[in-house]
PDB file of C-alpha atoms in Angstrom:
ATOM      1  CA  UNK A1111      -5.189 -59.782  71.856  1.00  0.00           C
ATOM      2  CA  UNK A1112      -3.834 -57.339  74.253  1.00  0.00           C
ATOM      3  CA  UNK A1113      -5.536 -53.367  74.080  1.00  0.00           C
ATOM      4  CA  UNK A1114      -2.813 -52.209  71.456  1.00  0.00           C
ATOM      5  CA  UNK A1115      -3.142 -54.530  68.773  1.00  0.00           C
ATOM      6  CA  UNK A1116      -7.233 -54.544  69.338  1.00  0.00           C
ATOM      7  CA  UNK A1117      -6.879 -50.751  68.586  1.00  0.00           C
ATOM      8  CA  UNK A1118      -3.931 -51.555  65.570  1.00  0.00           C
ATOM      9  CA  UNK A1119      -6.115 -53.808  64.024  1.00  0.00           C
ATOM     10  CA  UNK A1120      -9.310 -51.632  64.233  1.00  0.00           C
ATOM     11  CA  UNK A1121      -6.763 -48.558  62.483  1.00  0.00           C
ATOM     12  CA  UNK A1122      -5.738 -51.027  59.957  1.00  0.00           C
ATOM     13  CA  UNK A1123      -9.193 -52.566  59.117  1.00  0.00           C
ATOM     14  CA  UNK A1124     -10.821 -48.875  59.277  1.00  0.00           C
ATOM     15  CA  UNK A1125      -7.971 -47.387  57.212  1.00  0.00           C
ATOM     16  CA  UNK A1126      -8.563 -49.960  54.362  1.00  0.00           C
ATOM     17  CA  UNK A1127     -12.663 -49.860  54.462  1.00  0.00           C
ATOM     18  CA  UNK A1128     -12.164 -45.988  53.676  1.00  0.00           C
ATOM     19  CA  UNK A1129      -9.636 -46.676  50.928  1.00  0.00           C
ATOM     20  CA  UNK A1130     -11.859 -49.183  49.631  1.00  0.00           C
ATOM     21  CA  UNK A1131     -15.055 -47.158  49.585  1.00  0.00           C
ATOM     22  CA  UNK A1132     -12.625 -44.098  47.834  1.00  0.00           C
ATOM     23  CA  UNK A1133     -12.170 -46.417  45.312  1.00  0.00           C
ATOM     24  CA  UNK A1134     -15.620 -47.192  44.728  1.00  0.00           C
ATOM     25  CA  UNK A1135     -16.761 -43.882  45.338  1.00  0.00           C
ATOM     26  CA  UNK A1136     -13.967 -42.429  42.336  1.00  0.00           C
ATOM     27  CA  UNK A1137     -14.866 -45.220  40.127  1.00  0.00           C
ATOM     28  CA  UNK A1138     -18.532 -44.143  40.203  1.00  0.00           C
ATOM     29  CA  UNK A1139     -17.797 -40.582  39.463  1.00  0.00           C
ATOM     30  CA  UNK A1140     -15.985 -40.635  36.157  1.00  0.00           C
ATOM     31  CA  UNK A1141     -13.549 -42.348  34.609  1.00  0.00           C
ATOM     32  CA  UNK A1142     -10.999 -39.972  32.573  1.00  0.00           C
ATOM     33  CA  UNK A1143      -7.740 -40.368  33.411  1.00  0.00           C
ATOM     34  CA  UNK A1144      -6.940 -38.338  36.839  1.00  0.00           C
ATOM     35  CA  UNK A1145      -9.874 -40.561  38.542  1.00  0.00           C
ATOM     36  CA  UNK A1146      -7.636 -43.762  37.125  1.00  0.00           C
ATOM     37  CA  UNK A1147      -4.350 -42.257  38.370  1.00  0.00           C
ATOM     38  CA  UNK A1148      -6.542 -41.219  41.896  1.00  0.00           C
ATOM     39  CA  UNK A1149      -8.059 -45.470  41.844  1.00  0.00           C
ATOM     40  CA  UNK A1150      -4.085 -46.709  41.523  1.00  0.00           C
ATOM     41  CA  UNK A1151      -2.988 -44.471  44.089  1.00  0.00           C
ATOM     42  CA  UNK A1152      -5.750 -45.599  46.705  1.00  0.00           C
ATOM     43  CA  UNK A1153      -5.615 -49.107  45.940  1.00  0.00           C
ATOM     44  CA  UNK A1154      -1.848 -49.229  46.126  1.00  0.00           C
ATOM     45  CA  UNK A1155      -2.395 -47.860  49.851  1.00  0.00           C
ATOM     46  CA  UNK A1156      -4.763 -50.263  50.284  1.00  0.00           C
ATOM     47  CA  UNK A1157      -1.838 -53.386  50.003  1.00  0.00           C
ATOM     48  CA  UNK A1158      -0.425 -51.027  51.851  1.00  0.00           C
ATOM     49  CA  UNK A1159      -1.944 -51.634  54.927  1.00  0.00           C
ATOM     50  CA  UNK A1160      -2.754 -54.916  54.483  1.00  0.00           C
ATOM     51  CA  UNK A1161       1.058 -55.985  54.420  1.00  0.00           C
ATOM     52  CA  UNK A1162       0.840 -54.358  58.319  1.00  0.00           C
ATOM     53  CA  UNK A1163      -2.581 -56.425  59.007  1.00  0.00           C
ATOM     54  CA  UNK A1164      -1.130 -59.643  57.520  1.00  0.00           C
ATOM     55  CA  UNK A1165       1.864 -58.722  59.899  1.00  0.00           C
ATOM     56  CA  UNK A1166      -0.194 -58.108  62.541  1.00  0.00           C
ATOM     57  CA  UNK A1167      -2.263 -61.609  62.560  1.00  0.00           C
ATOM     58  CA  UNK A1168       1.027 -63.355  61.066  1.00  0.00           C
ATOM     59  CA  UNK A1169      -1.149 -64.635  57.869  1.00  0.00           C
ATOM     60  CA  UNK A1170       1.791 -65.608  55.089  1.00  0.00           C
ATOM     61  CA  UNK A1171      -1.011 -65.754  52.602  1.00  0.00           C
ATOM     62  CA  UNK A1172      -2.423 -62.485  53.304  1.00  0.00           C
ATOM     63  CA  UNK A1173       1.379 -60.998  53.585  1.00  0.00           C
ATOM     64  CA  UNK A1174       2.154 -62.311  50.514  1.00  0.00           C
ATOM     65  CA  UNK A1175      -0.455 -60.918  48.771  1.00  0.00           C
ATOM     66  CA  UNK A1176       0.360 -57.521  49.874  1.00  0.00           C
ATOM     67  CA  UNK A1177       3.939 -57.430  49.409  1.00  0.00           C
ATOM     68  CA  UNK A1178       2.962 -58.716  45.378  1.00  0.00           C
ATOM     69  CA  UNK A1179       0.692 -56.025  44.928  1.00  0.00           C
ATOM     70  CA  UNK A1180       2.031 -53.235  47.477  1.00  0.00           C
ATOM     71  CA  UNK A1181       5.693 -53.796  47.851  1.00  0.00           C
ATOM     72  CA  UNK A1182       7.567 -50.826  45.854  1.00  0.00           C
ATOM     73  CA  UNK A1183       4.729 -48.314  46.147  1.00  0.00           C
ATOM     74  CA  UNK A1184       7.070 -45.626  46.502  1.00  0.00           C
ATOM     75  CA  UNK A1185       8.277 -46.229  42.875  1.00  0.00           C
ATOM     76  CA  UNK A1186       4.739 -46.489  41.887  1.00  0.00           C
ATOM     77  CA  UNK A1187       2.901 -43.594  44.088  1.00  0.00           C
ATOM     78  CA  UNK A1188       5.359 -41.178  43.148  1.00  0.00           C
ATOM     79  CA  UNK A1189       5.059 -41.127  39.413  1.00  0.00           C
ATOM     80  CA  UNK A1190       1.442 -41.925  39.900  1.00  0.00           C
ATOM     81  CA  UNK A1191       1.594 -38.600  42.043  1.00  0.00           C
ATOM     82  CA  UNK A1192       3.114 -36.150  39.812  1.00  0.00           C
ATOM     83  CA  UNK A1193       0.649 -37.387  36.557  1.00  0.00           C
ATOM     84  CA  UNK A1194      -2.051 -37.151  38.652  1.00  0.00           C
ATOM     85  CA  UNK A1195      -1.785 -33.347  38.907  1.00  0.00           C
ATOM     86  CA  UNK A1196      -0.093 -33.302  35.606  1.00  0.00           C
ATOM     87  CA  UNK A1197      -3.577 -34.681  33.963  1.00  0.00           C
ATOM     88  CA  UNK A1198      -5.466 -32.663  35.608  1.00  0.00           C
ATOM     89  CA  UNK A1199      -4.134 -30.161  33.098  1.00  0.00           C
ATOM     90  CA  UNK A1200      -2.714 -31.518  29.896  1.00  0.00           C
ATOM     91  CA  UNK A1201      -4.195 -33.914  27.405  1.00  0.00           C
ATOM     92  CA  UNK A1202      -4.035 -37.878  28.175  1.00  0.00           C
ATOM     93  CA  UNK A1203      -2.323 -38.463  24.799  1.00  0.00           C
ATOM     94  CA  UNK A1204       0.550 -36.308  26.271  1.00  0.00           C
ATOM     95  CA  UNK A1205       0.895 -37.465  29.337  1.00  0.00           C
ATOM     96  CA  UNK A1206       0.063 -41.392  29.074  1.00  0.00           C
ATOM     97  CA  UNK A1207       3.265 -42.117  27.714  1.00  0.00           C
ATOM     98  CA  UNK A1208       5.469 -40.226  29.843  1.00  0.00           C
ATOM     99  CA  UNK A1209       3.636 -42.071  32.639  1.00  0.00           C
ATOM    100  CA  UNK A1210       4.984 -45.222  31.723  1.00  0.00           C
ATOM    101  CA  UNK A1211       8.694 -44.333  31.166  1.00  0.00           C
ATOM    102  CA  UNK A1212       8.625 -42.880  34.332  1.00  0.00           C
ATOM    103  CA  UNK A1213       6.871 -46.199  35.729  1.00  0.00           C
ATOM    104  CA  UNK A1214       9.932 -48.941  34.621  1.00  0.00           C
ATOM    105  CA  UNK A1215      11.487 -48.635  38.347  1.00  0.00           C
ATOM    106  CA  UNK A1216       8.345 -49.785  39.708  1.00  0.00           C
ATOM    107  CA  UNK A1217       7.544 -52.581  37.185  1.00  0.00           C
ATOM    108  CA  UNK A1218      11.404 -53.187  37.813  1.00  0.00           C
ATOM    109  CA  UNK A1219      11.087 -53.631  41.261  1.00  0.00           C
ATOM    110  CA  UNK A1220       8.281 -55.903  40.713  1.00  0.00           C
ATOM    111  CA  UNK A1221       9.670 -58.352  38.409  1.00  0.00           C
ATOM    112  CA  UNK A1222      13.275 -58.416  40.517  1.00  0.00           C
ATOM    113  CA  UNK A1223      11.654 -58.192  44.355  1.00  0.00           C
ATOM    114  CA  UNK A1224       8.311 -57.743  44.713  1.00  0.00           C
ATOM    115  CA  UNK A1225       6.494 -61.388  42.963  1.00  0.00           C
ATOM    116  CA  UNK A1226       9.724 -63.448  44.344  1.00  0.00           C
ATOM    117  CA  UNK A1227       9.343 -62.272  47.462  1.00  0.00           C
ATOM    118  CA  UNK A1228       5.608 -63.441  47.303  1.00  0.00           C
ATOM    119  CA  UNK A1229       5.705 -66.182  45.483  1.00  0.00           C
ATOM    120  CA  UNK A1230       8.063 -67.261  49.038  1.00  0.00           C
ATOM    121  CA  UNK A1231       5.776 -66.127  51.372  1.00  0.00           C
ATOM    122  CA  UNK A1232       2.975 -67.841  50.056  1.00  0.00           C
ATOM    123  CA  UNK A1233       4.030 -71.057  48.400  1.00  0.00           C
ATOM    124  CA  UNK A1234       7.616 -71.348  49.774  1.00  0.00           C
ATOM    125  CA  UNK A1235       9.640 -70.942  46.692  1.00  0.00           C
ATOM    126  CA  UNK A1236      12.892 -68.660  46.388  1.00  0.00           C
ATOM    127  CA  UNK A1237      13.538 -69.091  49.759  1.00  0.00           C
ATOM    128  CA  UNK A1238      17.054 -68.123  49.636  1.00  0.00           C
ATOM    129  CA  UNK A1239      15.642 -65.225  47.466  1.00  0.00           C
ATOM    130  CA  UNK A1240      13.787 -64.084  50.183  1.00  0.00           C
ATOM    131  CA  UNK A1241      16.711 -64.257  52.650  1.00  0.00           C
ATOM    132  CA  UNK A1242      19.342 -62.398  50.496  1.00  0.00           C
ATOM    133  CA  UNK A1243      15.892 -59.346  50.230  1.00  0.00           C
ATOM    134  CA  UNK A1244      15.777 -59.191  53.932  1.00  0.00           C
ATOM    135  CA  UNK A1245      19.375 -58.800  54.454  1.00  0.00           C
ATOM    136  CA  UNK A1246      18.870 -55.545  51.922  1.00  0.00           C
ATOM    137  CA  UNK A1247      15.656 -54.909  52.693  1.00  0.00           C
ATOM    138  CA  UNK A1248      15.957 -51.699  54.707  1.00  0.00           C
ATOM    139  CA  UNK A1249      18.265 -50.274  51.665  1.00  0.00           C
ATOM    140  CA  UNK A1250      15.877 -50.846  49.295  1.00  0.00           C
ATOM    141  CA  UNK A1251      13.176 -49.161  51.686  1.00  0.00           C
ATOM    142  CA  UNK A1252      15.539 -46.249  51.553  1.00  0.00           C
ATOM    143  CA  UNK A1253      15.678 -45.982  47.883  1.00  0.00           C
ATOM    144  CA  UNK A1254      12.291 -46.381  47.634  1.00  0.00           C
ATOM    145  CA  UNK A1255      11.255 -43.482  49.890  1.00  0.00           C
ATOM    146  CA  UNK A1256      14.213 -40.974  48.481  1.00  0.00           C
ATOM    147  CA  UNK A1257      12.384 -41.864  44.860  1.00  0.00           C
ATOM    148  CA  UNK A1258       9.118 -40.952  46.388  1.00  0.00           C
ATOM    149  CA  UNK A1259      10.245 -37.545  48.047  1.00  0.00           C
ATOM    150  CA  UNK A1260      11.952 -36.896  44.519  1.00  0.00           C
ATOM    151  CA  UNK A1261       8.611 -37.360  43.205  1.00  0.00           C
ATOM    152  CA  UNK A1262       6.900 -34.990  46.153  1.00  0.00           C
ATOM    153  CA  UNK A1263       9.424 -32.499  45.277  1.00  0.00           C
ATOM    154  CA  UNK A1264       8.747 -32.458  41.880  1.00  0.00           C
ATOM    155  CA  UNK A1265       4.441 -32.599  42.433  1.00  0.00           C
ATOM    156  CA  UNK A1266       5.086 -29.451  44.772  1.00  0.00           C
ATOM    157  CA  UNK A1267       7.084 -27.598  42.366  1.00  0.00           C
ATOM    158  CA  UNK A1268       4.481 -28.382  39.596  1.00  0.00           C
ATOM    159  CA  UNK A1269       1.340 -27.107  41.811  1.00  0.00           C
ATOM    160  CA  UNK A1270       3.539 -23.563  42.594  1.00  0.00           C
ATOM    161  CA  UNK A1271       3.843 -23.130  38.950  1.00  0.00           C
ATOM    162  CA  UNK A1272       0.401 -23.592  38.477  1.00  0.00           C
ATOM    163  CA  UNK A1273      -0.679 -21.609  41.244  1.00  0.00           C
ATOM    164  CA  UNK A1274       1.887 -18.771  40.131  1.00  0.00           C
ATOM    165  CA  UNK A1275       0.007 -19.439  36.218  1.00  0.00           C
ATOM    166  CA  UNK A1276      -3.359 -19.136  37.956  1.00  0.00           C
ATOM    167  CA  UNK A1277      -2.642 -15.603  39.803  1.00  0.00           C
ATOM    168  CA  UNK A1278      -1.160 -14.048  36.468  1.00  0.00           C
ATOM    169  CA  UNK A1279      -5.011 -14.698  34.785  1.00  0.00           C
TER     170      UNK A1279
END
């Protein structure tokens, strides 16, 4: 391994230890529904950055993995986002259901792409599946991240108005 991918792979492996011990350390704390919302949000960035370390060290298995349980996260940390700070101040009866409408892209995206695409990279299946996703691959990447800056958008609008609440009391 040359100095750059010792130093990638340390990033990677530190990045998901962190993640990993967030998740813990939430999961220990309490379990209403923010500190759920917080645990997704973490462990989706934790497939996150294993898709890159499976990449790095060219492991199908490990890439596979990731892209089944991490592929799509914009669809999934956006929503995920916006109820997060949304629960910190309404009800869970209110906001549980909402949660999941808003949630159908992602389990969408996971049905269509996402386990196809893994099921290839792991046991070889779909194979022309997993040619026709590469040749759109880049589109879909673009999708995704223009649905998770809607999402941003939206959780920054919803902290002003709370803030702007806040100073009125």
């Amino acid at each position: 391994m040359d100095n750059w991918t010792m130093l990638v792979d340390f990033i990677l492996i530190a990045g998901m230890s962190l993640l990993f011990l967030l998740v813990v350390f939430v999961l220990k704390a309490n379990s209403g529904l923010s500190k759920k919302l917080l645990v997704g949000f973490f462990a989706s960035s934790i497939f996150f950055l294993l898709y890159y370390y499976a990449f790095l060290h060219k492991s199908r298995l490990l890439g596979g993995i990731a892209i089944g349980l991490g592929n799509g996260a914009g669809f999934l940390l956006g929503p995920i986002l916006l109820f997060y700070i949304r629960s910190l101040i309404f009800p869970k009866r209110s906001i549980l259901p909402l949660l999941l409408k808003h949630l159908i892209p992602y389990f969408v995206f996971w049905v269509l792409v996402s386990f196809p695409v893994a099921l290839s990279m792991i046991f070889g299946l779909f194979s022309e599946y997993h040619k026709a996703y590469v040749s759109i691959a880049d589109y879909l990447n673009l999708l995704e991240n223009l649905y998770f800056l809607g999402y941003c958008s939206a959780s920054y609008k919803l902290v002003r108005k709370i803030r702007d609440a806040r100073k009125q009391f």
